[in-house]
mmCIF file of C-alpha atoms and ligand atoms in Angstrom:
data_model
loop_
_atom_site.group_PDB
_atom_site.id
_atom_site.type_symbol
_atom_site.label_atom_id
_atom_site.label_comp_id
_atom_site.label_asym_id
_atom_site.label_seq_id
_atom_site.Cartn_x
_atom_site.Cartn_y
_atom_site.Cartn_z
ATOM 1 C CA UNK A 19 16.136 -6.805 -33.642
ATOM 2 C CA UNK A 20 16.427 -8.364 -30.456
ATOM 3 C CA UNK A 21 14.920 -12.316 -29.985
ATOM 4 C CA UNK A 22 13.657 -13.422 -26.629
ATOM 5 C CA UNK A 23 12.336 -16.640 -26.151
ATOM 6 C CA UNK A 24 9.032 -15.341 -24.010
ATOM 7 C CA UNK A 25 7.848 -11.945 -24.214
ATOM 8 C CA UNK A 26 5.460 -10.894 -21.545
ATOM 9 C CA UNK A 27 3.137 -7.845 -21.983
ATOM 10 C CA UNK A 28 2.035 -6.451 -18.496
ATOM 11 C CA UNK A 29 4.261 -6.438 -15.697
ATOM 12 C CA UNK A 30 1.522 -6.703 -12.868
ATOM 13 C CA UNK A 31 1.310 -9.972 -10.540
ATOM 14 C CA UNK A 32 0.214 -11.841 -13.840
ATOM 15 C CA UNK A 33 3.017 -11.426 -15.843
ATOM 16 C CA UNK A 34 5.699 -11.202 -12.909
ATOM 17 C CA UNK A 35 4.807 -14.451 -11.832
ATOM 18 C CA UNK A 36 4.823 -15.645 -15.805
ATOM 19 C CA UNK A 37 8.320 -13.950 -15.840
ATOM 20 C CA UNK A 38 9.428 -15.733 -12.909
ATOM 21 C CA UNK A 39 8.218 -19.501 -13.804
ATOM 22 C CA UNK A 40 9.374 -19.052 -17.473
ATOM 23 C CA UNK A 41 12.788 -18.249 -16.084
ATOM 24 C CA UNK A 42 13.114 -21.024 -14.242
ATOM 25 C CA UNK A 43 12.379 -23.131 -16.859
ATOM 26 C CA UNK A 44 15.375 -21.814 -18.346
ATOM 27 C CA UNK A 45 13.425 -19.218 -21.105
ATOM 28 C CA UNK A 46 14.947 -15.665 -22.182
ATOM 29 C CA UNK A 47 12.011 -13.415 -21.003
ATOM 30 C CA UNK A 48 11.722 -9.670 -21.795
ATOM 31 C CA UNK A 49 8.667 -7.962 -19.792
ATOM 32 C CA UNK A 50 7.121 -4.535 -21.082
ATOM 33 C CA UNK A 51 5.122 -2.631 -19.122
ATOM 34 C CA UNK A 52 3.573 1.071 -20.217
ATOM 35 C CA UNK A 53 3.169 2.448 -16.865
ATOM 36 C CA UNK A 54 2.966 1.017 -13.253
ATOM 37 C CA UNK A 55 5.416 -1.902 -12.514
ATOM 38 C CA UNK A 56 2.681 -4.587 -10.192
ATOM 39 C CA UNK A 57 -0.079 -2.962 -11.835
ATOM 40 C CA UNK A 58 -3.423 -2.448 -10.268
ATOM 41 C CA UNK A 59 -1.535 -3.932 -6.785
ATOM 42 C CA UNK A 60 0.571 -1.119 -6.761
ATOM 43 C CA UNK A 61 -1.766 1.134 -5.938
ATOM 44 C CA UNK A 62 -3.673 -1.035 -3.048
ATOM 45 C CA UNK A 63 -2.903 0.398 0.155
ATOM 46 C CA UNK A 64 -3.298 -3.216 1.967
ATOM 47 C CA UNK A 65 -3.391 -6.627 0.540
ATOM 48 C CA UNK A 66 -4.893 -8.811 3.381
ATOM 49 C CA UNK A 67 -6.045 -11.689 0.831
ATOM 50 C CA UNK A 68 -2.963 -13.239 -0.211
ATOM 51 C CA UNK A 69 -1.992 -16.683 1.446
ATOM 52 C CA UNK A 70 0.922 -16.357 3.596
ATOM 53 C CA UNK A 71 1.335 -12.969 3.899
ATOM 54 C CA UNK A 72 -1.660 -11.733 5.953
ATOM 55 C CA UNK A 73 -1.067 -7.957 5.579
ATOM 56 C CA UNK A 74 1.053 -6.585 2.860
ATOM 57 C CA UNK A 75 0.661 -2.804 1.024
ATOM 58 C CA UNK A 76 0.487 -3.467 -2.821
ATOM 59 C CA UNK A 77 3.598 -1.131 -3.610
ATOM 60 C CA UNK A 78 5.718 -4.015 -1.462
ATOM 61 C CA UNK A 79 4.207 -6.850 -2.945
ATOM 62 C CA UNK A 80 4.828 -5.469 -6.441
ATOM 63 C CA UNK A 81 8.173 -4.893 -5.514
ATOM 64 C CA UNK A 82 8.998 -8.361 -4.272
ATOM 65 C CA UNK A 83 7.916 -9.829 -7.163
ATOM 66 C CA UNK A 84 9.900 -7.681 -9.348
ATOM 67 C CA UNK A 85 12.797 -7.942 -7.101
ATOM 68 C CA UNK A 86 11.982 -11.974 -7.629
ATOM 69 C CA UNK A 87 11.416 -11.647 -10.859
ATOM 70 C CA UNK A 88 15.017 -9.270 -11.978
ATOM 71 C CA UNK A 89 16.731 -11.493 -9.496
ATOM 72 C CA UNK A 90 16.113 -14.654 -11.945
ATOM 73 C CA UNK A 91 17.262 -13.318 -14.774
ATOM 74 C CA UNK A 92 13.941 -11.399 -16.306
ATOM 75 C CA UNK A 93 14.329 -8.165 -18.101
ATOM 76 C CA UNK A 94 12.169 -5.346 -17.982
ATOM 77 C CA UNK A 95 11.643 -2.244 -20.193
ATOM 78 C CA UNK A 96 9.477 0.034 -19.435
ATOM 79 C CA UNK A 97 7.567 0.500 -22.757
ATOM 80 C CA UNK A 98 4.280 1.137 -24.601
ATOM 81 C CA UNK A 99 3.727 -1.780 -26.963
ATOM 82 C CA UNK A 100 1.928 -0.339 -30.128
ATOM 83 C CA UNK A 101 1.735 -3.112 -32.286
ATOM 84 C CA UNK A 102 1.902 -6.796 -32.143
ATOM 85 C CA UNK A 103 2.384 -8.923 -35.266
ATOM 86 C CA UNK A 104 2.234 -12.957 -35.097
ATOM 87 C CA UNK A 105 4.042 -15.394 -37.734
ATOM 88 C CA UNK A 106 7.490 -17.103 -36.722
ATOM 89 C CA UNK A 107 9.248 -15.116 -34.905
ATOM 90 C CA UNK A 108 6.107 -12.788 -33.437
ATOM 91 C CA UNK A 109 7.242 -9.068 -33.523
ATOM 92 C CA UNK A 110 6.398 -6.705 -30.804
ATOM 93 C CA UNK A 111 6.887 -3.118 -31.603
ATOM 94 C CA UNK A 112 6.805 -0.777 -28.585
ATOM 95 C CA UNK A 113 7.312 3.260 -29.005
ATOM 96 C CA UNK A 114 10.847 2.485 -28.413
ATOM 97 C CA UNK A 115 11.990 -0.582 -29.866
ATOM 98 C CA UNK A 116 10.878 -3.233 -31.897
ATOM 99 C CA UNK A 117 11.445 -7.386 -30.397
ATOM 100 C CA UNK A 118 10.831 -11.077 -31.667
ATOM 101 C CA UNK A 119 9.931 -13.350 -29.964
ATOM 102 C CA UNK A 120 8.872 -17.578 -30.148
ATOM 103 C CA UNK A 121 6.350 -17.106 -27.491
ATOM 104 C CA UNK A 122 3.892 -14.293 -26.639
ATOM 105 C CA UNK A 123 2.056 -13.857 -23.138
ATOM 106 C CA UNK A 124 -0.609 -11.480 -22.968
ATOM 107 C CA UNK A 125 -0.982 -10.184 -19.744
ATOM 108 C CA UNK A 126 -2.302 -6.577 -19.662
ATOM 109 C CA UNK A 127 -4.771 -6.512 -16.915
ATOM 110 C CA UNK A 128 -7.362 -4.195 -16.633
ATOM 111 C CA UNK A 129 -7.818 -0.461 -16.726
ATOM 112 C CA UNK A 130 -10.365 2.095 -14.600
ATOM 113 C CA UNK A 131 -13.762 2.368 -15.636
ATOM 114 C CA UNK A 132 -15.258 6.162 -15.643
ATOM 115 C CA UNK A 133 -18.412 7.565 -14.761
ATOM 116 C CA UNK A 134 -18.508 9.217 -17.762
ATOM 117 C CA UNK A 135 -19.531 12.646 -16.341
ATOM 118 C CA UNK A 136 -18.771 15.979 -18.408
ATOM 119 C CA UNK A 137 -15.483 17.790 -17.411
ATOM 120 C CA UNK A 138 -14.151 14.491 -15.202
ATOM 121 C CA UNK A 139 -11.075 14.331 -17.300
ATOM 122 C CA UNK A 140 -10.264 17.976 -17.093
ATOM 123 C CA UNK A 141 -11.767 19.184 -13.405
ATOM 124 C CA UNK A 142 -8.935 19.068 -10.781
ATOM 125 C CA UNK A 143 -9.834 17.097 -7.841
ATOM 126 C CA UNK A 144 -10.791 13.952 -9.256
ATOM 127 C CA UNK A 145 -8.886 10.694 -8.968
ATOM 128 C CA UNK A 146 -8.469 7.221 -9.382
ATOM 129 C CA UNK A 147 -5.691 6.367 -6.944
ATOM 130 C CA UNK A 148 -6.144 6.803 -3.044
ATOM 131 C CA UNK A 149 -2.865 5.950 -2.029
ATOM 132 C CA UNK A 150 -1.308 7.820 -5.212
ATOM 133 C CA UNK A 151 -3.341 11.138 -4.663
ATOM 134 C CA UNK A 152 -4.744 10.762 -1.507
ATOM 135 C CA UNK A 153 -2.364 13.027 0.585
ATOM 136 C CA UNK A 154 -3.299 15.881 -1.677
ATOM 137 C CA UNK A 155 -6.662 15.937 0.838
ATOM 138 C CA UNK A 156 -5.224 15.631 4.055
ATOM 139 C CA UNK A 157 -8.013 17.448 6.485
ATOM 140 C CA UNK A 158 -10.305 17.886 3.520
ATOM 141 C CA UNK A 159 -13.478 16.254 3.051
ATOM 142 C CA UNK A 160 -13.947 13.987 0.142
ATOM 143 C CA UNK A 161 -16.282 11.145 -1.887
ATOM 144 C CA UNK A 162 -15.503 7.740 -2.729
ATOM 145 C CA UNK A 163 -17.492 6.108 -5.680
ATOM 146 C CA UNK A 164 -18.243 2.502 -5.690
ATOM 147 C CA UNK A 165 -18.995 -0.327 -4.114
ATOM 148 C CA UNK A 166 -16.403 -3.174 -4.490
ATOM 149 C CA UNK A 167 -13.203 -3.576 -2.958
ATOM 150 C CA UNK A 168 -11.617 -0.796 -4.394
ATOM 151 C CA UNK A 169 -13.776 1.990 -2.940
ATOM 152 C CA UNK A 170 -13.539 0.370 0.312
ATOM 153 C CA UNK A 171 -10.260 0.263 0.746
ATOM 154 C CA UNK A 172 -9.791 3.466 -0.675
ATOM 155 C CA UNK A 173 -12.417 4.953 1.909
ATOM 156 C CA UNK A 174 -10.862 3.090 4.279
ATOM 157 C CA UNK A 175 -7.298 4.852 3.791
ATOM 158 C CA UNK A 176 -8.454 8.083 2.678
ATOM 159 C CA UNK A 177 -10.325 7.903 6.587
ATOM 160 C CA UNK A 178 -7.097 8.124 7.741
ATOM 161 C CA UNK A 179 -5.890 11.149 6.031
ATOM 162 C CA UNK A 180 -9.283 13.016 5.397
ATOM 163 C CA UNK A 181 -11.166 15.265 7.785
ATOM 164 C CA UNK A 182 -14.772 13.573 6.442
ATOM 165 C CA UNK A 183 -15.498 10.310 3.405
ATOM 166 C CA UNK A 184 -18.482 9.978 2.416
ATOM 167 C CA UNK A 185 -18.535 6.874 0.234
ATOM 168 C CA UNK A 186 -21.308 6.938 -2.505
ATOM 169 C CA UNK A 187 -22.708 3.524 -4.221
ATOM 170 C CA UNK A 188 -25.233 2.926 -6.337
ATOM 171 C CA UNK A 189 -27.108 0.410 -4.649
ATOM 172 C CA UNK A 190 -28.024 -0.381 -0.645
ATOM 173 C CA UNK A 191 -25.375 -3.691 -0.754
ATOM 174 C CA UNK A 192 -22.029 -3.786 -1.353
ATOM 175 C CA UNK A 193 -19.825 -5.956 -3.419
ATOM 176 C CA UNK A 194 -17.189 -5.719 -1.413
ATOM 177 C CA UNK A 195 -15.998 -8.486 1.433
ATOM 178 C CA UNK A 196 -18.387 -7.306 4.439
ATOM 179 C CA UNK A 197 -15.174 -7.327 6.544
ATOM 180 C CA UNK A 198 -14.160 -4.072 5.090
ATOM 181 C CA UNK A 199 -18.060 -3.106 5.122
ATOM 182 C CA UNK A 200 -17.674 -3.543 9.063
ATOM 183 C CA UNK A 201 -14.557 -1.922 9.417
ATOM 184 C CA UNK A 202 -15.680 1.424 8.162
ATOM 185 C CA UNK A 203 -18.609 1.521 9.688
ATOM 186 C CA UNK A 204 -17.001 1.704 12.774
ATOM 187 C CA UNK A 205 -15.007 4.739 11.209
ATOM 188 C CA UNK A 206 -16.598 8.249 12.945
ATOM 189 C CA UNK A 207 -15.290 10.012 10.057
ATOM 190 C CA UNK A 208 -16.447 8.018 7.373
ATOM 191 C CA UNK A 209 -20.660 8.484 6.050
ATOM 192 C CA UNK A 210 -22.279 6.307 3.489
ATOM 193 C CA UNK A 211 -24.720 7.504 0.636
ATOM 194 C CA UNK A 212 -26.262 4.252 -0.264
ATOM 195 C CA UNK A 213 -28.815 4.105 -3.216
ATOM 196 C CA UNK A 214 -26.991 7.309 -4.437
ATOM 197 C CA UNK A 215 -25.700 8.488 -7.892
ATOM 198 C CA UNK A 216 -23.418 11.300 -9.084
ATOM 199 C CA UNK A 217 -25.105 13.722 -11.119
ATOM 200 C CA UNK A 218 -22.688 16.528 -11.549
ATOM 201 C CA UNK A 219 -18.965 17.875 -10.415
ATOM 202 C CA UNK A 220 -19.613 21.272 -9.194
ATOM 203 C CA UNK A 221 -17.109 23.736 -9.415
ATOM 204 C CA UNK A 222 -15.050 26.302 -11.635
ATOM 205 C CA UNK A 223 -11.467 25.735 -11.578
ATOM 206 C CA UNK A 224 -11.358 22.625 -9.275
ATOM 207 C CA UNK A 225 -13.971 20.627 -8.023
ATOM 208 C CA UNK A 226 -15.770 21.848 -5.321
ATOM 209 C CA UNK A 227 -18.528 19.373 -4.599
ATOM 210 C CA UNK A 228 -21.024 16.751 -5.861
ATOM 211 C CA UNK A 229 -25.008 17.094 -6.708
ATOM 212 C CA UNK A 230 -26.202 13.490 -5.640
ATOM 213 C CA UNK A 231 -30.099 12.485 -6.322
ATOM 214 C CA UNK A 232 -30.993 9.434 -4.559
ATOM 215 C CA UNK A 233 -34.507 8.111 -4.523
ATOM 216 C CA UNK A 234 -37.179 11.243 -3.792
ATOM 217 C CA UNK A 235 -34.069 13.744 -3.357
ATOM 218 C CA UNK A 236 -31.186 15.970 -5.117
ATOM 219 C CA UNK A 237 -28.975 17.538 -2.996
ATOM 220 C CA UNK A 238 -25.288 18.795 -3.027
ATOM 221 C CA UNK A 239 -22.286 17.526 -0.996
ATOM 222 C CA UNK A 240 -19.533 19.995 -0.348
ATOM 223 C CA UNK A 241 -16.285 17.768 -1.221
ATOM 224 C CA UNK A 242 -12.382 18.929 -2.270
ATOM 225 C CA UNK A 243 -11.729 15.247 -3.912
ATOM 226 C CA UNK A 244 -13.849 12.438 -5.616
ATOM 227 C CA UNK A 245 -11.963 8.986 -6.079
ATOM 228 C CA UNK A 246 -13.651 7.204 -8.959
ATOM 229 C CA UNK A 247 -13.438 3.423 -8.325
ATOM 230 C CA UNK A 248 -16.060 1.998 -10.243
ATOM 231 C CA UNK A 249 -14.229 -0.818 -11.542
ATOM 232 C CA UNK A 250 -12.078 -1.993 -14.519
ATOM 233 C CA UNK A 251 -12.130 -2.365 -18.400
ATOM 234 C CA UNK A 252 -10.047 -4.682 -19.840
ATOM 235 C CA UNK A 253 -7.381 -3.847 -21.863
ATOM 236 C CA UNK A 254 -7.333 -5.653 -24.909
ATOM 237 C CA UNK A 255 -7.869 -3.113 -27.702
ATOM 238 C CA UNK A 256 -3.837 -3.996 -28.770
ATOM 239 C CA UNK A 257 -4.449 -7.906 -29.264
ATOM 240 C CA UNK A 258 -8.041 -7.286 -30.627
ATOM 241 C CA UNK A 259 -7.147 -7.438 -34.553
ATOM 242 C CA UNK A 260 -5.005 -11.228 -33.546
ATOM 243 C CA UNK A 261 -7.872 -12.657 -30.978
ATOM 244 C CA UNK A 262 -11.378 -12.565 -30.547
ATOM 245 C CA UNK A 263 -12.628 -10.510 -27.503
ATOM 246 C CA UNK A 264 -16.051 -11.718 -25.671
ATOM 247 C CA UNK A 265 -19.142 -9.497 -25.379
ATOM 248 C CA UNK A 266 -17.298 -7.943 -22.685
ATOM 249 C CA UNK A 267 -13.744 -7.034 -24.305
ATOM 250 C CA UNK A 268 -12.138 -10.022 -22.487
ATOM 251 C CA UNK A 269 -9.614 -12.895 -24.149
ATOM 252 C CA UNK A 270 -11.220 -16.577 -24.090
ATOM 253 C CA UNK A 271 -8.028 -18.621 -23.490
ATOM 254 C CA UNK A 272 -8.599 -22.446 -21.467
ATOM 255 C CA UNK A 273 -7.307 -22.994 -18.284
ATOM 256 C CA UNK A 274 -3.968 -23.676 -19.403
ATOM 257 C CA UNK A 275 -4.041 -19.734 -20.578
ATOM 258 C CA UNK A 276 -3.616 -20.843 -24.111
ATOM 259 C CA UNK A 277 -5.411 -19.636 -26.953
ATOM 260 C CA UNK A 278 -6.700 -19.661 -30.490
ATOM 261 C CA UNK A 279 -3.022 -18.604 -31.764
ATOM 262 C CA UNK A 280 -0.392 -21.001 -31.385
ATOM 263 C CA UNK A 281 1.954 -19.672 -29.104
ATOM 264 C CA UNK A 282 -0.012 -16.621 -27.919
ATOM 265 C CA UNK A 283 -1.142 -16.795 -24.054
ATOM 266 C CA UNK A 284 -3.337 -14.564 -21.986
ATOM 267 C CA UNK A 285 -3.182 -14.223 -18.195
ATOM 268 C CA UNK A 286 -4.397 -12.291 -15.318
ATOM 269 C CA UNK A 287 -7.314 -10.132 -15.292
ATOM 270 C CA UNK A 288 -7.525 -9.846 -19.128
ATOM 271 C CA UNK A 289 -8.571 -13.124 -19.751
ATOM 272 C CA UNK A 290 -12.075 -14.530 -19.607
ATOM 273 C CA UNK A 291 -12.869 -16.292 -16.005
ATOM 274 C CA UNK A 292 -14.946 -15.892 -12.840
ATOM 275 C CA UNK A 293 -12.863 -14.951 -10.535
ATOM 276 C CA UNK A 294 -10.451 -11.747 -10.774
ATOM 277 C CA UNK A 295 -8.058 -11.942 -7.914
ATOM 278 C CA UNK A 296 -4.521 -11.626 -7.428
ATOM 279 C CA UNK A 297 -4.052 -15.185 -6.592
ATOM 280 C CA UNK A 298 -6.291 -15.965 -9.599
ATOM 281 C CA UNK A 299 -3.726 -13.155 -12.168
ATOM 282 C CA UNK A 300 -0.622 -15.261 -10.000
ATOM 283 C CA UNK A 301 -2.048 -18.684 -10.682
ATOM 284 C CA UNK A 302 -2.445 -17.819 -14.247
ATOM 285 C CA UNK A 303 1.022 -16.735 -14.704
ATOM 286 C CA UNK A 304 2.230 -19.619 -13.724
ATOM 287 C CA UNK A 305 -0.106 -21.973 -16.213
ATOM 288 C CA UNK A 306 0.924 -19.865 -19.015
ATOM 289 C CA UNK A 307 4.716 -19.749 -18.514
ATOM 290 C CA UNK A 308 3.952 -23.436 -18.246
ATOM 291 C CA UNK A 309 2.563 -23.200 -21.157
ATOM 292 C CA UNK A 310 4.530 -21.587 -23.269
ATOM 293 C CA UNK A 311 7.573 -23.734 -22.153
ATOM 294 C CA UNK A 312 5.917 -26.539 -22.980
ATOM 295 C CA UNK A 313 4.879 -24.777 -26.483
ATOM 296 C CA UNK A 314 8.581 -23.970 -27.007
ATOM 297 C CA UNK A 315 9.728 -27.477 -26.376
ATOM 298 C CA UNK A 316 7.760 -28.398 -28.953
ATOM 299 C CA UNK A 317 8.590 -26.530 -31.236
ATOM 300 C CA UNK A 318 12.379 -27.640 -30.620
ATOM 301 C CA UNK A 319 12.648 -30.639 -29.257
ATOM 302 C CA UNK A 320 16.446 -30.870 -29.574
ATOM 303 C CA UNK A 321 17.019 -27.962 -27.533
ATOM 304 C CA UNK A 322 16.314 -28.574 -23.800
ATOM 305 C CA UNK A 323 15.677 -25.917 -21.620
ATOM 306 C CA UNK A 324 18.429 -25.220 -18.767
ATOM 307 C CA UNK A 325 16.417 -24.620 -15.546
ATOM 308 C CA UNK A 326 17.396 -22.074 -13.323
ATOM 309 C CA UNK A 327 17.418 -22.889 -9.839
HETATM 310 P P1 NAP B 27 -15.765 -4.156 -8.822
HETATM 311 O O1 NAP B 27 -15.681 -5.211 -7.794
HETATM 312 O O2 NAP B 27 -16.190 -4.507 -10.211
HETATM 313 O O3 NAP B 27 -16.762 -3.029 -8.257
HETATM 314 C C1 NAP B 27 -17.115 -1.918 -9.037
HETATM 315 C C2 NAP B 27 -18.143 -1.129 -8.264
HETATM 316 O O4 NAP B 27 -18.443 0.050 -9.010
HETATM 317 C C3 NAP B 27 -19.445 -1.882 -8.048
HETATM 318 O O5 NAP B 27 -19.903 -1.656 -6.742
HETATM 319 C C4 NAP B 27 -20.396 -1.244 -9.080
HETATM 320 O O6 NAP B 27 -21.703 -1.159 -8.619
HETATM 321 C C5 NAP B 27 -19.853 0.154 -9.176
HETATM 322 N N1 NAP B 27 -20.129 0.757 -10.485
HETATM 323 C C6 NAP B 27 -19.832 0.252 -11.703
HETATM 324 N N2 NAP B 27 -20.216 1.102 -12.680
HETATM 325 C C7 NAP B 27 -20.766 2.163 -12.039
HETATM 326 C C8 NAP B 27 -21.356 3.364 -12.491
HETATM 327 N N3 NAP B 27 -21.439 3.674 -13.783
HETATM 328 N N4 NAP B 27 -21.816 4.238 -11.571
HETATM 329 C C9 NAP B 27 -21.734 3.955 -10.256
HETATM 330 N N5 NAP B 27 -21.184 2.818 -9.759
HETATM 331 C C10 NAP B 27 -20.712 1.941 -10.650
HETATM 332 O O7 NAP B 27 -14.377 -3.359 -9.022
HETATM 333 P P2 NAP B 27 -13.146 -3.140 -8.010
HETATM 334 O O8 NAP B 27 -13.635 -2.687 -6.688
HETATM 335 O O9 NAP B 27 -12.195 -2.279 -8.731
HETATM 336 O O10 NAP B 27 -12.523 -4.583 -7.841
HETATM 337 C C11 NAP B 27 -12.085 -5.325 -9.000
HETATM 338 C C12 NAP B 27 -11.599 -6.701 -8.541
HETATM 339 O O11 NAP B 27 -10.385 -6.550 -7.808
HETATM 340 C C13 NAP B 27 -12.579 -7.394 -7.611
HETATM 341 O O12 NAP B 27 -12.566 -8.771 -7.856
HETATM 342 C C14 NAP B 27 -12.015 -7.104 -6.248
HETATM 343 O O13 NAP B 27 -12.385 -8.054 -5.266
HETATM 344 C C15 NAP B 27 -10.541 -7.120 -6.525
HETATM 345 N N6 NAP B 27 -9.811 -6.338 -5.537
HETATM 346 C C16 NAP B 27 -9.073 -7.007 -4.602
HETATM 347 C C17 NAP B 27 -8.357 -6.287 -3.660
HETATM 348 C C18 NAP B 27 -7.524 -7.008 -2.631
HETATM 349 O O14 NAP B 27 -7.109 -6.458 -1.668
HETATM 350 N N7 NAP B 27 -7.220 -8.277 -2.836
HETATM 351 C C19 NAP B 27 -8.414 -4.898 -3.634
HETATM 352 C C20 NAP B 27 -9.176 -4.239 -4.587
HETATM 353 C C21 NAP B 27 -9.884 -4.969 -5.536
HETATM 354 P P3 NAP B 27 -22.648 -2.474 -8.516
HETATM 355 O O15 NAP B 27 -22.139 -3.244 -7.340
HETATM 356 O O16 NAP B 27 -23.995 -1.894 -8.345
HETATM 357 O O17 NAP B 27 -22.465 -3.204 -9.817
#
């Protein structure tokens, strides 16, 4: 079975940036990631929040930190890790292979909430990926749910491809930056239903439009696509039976990323904390490759790391 000094699970800015600082420090690192290499980033058509580079798409900025990331020396598999068993070595077993490792980080980020409406797994025409799906509805008309960054930037690029957005939220305020608020407002394709909920997919064989009630009223909108972005769940069912979860499914872990098991880290968007950003899923990845090294070192003293430079 094949040892590694650090394994990271989640390759999304999180983990990269874990995989990077724990191979300059001179650590073996294997990465595993189940589906989308950069994670939730990937799929961002524009990243306009991260210092230094004012206006990035997500696909490129997940790619530079792999590139970064490869270019140091980190491996990555893409894999589904199943199981995860701690003692000395831990053991990761993934549906392909099975790995030890001295030190674990946890870095699985989040995954997309649902509306939990019947026949939205099954009904063609409903996504949760703009930039993925959204040229599928070039010159249609189509429905963005949500009110946080997501949905705005999704209704924001989907304006650009779609004959008509109308971008349904559940209250009159948005939790999204006003910035992007502004910018589609200015959009003469783009309509809002404020106050508004979805109350059922219409259609047979694909979905053909919404019925929306809003306060006093029930009426239908005629739409080809509906883009779900409602949020995120985080995705800690796999480390649940090793760590206790808060009353929201996420890992408690201090500042330094470490927690109640020695040796086991969590980062990024999984872990407990105010503030889910990528800078905030990048700044952890660095403080627990940090600390990991440092947990490593202690554990073996004798053997100094090699930095890579
Ligand atoms: P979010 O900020 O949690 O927003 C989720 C939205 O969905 C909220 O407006 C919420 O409404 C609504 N919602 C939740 N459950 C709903 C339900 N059952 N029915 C109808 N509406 C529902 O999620 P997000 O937009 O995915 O963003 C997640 C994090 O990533 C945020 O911190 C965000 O700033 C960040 N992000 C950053 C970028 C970037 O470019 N840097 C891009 C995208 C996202 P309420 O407001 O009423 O609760």
């Amino acid at each position: 079975m094949e040892h590694v000094d650090i394994l990271i699970i989640g390759a999304g800015p999180a983990g990269l940036t874990a995989a990077i600082y724990a191979r300059r420090a001179g650590k073996s690192v294997l990465l595993l990631e189940k589906s989308a290499i950069g994670g939730q980033i990937a799929s961002s058509p524009q990243v306009q929040n991260f210092p230094g580079l004012p206006s990035i798409s997500g696909a490129e900025l997940a790619d530079r930190l792999f590139d970064q990331a490869t270019a140091l020396g980190a491996r990555l598999e893409l894999e589904e890790v199943l199981e995860i068993r701690d003692g000395d070595p831990k053991t990761v077993v993934t549906d392909y292979a099975s790995y030890t490792c001295s030190a674990l980080i946890f870095a699985a980020g989040m995954t997309h909430r649902s509306l939990g409406l019947p026949r939205e797994d099954t009904l063609p025409g409903i996504s949760f990926c703009a930039v993925c799906d959204g040229a599928f509805y070039a010159g249609k008309d189509t429905a963005v749910c949500g009110g946080g960054n997501t949905a705005l930037q999704d209704a924001l690029y989907l304006s650009g491809l779609c004959r008509q957005v109308t971008l349904i939220h559940r209250r009159g305020t948005f939790r999204g930056d006003p910035i992007l608020v502004d910018t589609l407002r200015q959009r003469p394709n783009v309509s809002f239903a404020l106050d508004t909920v979805i109350e059922e997919l219409l259609g047979t064989d694909a979905l053909t439009g919404l019925r929306l009630r809003s306060p006093g009223k029930t009426w239908d909108l005629p739409v080809s696509g509906l883009f779900q972005a409602v949020g995120q769940l985080p995705q800690t069912a796999l480390i649940s039976p090793l760590l206790p979860l808060d009353g929201a499914g996420f890992l408690s872990a201090g500042e330094d990323c470490r927690t109640s098991r020695p040796g086991i880290f969590a980062a990024g968007d999984c872990r407990a904390k105010s503030l889910r950003q990528l800078t905030t899923a990048c700044a952890d990845g660095s403080s627990a490759a940090t600390a990991a090294v440092r947990y490593l070192e202690a554990l073996s003293p004798d053997t100094p790391s090699v930095p890579v430079l």
